[in-house]
Coordinates of C-alpha atoms in Angstrom, one line a residue:
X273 CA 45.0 193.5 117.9
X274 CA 43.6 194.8 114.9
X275 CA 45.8 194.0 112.0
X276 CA 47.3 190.9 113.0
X277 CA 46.5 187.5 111.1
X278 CA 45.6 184.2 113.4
X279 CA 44.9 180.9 112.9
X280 CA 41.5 180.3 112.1
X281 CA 39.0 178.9 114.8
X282 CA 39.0 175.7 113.8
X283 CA 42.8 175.1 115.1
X284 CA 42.3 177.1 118.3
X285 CA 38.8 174.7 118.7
X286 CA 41.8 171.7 117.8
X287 CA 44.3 172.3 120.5
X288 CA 41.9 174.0 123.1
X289 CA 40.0 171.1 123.8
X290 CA 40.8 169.5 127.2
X291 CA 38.7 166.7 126.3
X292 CA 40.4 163.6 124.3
X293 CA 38.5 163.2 121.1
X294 CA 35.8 165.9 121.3
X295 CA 36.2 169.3 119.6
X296 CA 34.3 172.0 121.1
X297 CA 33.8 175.2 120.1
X298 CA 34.9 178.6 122.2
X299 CA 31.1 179.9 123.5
X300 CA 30.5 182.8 121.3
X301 CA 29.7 186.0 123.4
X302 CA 25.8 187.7 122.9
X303 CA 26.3 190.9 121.4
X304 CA 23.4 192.2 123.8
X305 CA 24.7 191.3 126.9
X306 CA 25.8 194.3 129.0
X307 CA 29.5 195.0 128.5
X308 CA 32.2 195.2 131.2
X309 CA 32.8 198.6 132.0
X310 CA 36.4 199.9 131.5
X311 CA 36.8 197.5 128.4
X312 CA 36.5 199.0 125.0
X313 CA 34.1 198.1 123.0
X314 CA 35.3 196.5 119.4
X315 CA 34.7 198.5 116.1
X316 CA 30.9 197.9 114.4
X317 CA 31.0 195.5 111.8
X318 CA 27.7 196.2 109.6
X319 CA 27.0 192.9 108.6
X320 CA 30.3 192.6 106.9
X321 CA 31.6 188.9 106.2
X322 CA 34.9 188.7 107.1
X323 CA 38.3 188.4 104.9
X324 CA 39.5 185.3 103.4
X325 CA 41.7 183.4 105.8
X326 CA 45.1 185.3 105.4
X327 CA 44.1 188.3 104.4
X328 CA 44.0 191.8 106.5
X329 CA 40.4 193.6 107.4
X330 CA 41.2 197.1 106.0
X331 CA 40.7 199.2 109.1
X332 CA 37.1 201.2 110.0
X333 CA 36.8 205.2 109.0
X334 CA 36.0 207.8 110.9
X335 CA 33.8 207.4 114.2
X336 CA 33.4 203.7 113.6
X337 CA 37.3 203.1 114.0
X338 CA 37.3 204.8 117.3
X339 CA 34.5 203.7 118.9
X340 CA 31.5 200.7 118.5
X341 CA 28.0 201.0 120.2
X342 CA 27.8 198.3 123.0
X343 CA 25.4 195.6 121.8
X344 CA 26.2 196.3 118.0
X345 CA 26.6 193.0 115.8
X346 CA 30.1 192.8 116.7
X347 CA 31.9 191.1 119.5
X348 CA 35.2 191.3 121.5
X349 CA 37.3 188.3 120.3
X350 CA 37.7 185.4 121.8
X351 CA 40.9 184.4 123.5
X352 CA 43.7 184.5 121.1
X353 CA 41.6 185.1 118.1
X354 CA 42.8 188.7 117.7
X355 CA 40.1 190.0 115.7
X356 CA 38.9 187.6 114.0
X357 CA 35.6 186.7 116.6
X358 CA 33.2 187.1 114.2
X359 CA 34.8 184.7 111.4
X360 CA 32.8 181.7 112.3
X361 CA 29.4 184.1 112.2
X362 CA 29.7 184.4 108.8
X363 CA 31.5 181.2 107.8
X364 CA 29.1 178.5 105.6
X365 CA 28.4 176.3 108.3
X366 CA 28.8 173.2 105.7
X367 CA 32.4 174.7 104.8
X368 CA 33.3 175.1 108.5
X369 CA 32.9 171.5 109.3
X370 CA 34.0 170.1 106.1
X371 CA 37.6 171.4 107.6
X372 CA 37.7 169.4 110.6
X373 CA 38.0 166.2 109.0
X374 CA 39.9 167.2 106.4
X375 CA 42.8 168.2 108.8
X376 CA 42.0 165.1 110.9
X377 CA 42.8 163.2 107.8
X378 CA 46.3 164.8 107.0
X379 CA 47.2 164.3 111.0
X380 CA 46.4 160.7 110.5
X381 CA 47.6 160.3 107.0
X382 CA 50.8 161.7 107.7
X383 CA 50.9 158.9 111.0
X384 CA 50.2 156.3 108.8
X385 CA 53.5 157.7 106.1
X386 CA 55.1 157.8 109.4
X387 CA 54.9 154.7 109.9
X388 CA 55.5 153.3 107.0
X389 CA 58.9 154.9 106.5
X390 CA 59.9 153.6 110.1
X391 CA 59.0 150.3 108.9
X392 CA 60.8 150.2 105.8
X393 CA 64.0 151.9 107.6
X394 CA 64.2 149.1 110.0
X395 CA 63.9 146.4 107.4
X396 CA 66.6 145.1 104.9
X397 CA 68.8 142.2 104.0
X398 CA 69.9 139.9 107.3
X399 CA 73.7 140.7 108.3
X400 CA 76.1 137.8 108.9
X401 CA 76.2 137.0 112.7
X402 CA 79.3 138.9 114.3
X403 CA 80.9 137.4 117.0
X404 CA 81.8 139.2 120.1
X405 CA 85.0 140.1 118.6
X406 CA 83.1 142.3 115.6
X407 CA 84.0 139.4 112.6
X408 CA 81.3 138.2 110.5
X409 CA 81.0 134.1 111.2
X410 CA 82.1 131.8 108.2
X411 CA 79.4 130.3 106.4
X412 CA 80.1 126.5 106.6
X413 CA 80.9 125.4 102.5
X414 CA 78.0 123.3 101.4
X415 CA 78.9 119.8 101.3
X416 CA 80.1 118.5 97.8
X417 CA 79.3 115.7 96.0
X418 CA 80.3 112.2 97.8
X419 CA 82.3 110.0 96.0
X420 CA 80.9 107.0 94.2
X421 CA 81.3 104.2 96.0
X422 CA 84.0 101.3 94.8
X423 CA 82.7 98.2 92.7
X424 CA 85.5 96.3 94.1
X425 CA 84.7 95.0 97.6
X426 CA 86.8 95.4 100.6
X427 CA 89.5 92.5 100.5
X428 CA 88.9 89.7 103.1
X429 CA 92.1 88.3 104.6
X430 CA 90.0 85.0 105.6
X431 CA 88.8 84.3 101.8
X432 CA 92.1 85.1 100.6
X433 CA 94.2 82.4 102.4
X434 CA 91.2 80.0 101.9
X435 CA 91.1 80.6 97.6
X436 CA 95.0 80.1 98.0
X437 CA 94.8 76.8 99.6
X438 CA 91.4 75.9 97.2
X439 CA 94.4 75.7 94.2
X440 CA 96.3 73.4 96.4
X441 CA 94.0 71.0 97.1
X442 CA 93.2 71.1 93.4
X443 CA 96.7 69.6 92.4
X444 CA 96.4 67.0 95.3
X445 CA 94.5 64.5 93.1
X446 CA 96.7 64.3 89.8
X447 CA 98.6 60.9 91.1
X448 CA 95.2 59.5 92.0
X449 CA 94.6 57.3 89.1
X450 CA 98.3 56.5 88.1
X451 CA 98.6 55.3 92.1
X452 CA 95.0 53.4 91.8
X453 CA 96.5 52.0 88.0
X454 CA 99.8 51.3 89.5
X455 CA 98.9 48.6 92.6
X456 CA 95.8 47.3 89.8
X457 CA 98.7 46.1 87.7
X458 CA 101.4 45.0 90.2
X459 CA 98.6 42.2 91.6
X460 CA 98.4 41.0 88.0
X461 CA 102.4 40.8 87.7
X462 CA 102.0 43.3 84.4
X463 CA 104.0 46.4 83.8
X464 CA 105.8 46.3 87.1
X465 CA 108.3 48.8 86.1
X466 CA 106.1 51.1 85.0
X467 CA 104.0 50.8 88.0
X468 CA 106.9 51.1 90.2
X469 CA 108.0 54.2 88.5
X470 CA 105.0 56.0 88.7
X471 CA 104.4 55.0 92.0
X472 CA 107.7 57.0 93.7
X473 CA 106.4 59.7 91.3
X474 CA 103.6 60.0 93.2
X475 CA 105.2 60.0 96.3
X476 CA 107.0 62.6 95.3
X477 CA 104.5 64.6 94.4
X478 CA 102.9 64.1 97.6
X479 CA 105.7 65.2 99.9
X480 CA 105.8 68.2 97.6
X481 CA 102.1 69.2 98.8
X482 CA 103.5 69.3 102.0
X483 CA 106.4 71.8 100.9
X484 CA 103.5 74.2 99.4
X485 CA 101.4 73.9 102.3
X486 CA 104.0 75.2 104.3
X487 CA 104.9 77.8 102.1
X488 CA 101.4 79.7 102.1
X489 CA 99.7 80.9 105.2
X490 CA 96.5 79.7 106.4
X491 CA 96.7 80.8 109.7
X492 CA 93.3 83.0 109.5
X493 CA 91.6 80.2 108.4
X494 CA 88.8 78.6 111.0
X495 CA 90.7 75.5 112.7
X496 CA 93.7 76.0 110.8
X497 CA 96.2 74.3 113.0
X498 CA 94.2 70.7 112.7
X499 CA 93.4 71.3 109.1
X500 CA 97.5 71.8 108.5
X501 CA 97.9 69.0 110.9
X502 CA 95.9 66.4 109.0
X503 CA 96.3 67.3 105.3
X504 CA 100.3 66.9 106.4
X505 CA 99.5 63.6 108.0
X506 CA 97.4 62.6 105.1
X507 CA 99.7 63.5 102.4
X508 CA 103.1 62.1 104.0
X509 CA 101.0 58.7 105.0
X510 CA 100.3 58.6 101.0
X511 CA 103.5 58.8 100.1
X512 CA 104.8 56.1 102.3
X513 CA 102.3 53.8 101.1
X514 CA 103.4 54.9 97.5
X515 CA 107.2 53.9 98.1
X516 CA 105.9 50.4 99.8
X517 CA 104.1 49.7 97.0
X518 CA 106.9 50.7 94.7
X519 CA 109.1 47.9 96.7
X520 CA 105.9 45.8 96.1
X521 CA 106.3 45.8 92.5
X522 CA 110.0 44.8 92.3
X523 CA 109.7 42.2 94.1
X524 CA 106.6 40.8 92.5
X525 CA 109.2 40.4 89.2
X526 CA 110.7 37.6 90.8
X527 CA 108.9 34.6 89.9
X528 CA 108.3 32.9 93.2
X529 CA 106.3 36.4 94.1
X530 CA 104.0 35.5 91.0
X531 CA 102.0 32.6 90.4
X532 CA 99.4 32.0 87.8
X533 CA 99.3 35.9 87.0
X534 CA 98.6 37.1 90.9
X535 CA 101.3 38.5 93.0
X536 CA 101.7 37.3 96.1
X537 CA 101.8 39.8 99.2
X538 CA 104.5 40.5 101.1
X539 CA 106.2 42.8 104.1
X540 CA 106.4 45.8 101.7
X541 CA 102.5 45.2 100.8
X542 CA 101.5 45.4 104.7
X543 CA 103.4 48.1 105.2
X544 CA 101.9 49.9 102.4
X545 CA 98.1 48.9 103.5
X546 CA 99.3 50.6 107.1
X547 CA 100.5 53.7 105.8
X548 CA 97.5 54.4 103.3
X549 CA 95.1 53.6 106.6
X550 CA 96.7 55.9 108.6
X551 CA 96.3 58.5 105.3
X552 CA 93.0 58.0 105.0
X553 CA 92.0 58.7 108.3
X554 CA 93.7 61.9 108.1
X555 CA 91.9 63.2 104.8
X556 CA 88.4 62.2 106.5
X557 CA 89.8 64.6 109.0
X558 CA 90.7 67.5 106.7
X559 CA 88.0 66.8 104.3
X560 CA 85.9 67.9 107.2
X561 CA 87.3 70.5 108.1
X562 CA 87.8 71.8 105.0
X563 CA 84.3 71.7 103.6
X564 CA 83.5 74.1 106.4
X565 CA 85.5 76.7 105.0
X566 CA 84.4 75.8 101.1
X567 CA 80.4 76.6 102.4
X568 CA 81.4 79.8 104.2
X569 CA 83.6 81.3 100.9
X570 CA 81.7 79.4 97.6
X571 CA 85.3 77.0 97.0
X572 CA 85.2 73.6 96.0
X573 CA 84.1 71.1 98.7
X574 CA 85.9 67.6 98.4
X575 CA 85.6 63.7 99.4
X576 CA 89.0 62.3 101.5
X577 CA 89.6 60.4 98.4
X578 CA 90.1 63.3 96.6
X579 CA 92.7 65.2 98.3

């Protein structure tokens, strides 16, 4: 009606169209077409451009506001336009479709903010994964520093029993050379005494290798019951010969037993060549088996005569 304001035709054109992505225009009527009778006839509009958008067409004067010749410039407005028909007559029609895409571009800017904001809303830090019971999952520690590792190696039982018995077979050679210096001067008749006292210290000595033998353990040890076997055979066949060659020497101080400087033999001199036989077949044995163990561990390998 007459003194209402509506949206220009630009937005009725907009959301009018039943066609996706074509805006149309509503057909303008021809003021010279014959008008429907029993419709009035709108007011005449001499040429007159219409108000600004928002603003009210003061109403027509006199004959004009009551009735319009049929066919004059204006025209009954178009569906929903109320009064306002004639606004896209006289509208610039560089300035009329200059609008278009200017609200195109707000609709479309405001899509894009749209999104935007959506995107940013759904981001953010990562939560802690919840188990089903609603608590947040520990975060395994990271792992600390590891510990140096030791200098020292692991100890070996093995090269422990093996170093221990290394230091006995060490001490098993100090009567060597009085025993070997001993018999050398009994079969020239010379310091018989002596050489029968330092023979029976010998023995003595060698029994005692038998006592410390027992006392440490060697039972890790490859072969270790034939290697305490044989070193106890060896060592207690030496010190038997040592006492018969102790007897040897007292009896070579009687002077039917030495003639011209040489002692003769007698029972205790066999007895003493059996017993240091049966000795040195037993330290080939352990010398053997003990030179195995020596390579394996870096010890000392030794000779039969030396143990």
């Amino acid at each position: 009606m007459p003194g209402d304001s509506g949206p220009p035709a630009e937005f009725d054109s907009l959301f009018r169209n039943d066609t996706p992505g074509a805006t149309q225009q509503m057909p303008r009527i021809d003021a010279s077409a014959p008008h429907p009778p029993g419709r009035p006839q709108p007011p005449h509009q001499a040429h007159q451009p219409p108000p600004p958008y928002g603003r009210q067409a003061p109403p027509a004067h006199g004959a004009h506001a009551a009735q319009a010749p049929h066919g004059a410039h204006g025209a009954p407005p178009p569906h929903g336009a109320h009064g306002y028909g004639d606004y896209d007559d006289y509208d610039e029609p560089g300035r009329r479709r200059s609008k278009v895409p200017l609200v195109a571009a707000v609709v479309v800017g405001c899509a894009v903010v749209g999104l935007g904001a959506g995107a940013l809303l759904s981001g953010g830090d990562e939560k802690p994964a919840v188990d089903k019971a609603g608590a947040a999952s520990p975060v395994a520690p990271a792992p600390g520093p590891s510990a140096p590792a030791s200098s020292e190696p692991a100890p070996d039982p093995v090269k422990d029993q093996a170093v221990e018995l290394d230091k006995l077979l060490a001490d098993s050679n100090d009567s060597r050379d009085a025993v070997i210096r001993s018999v050398e001067n009994i079969k020239k008749c010379e310091q018989l005494d002596k050489a029968a006292s330092d023979l029976r210290e010998a023995a003595g000595q060698r029994r005692e290798l038998v006592n410390r033998l027992r006392g440490i353990k060697i039972d890790k040890l490859p072969d270790h019951t034939e290697l305490s076997a044989s070193l106890t055979k060896a060592w207690q066949a030496s010190a038997k010969a040592d006492d018969h060659y102790a007897a040897w020497a007292d009896q070579v101080k009687k002077p039917k037993n030495c003639k011209d400087g040489k002692a003769r033999n007698t029972g205790s001199t066999a007895q003493a060549a059996v017993a240091s036989g049966e000795a040195t077949g037993a330290k080939r044995e352990a010398a053997r088996l003990w030179n195995g163990i020596a390579e394996t561990y870096g010890l000392t390998k030794r000779q039969p005569t030396q143990l």
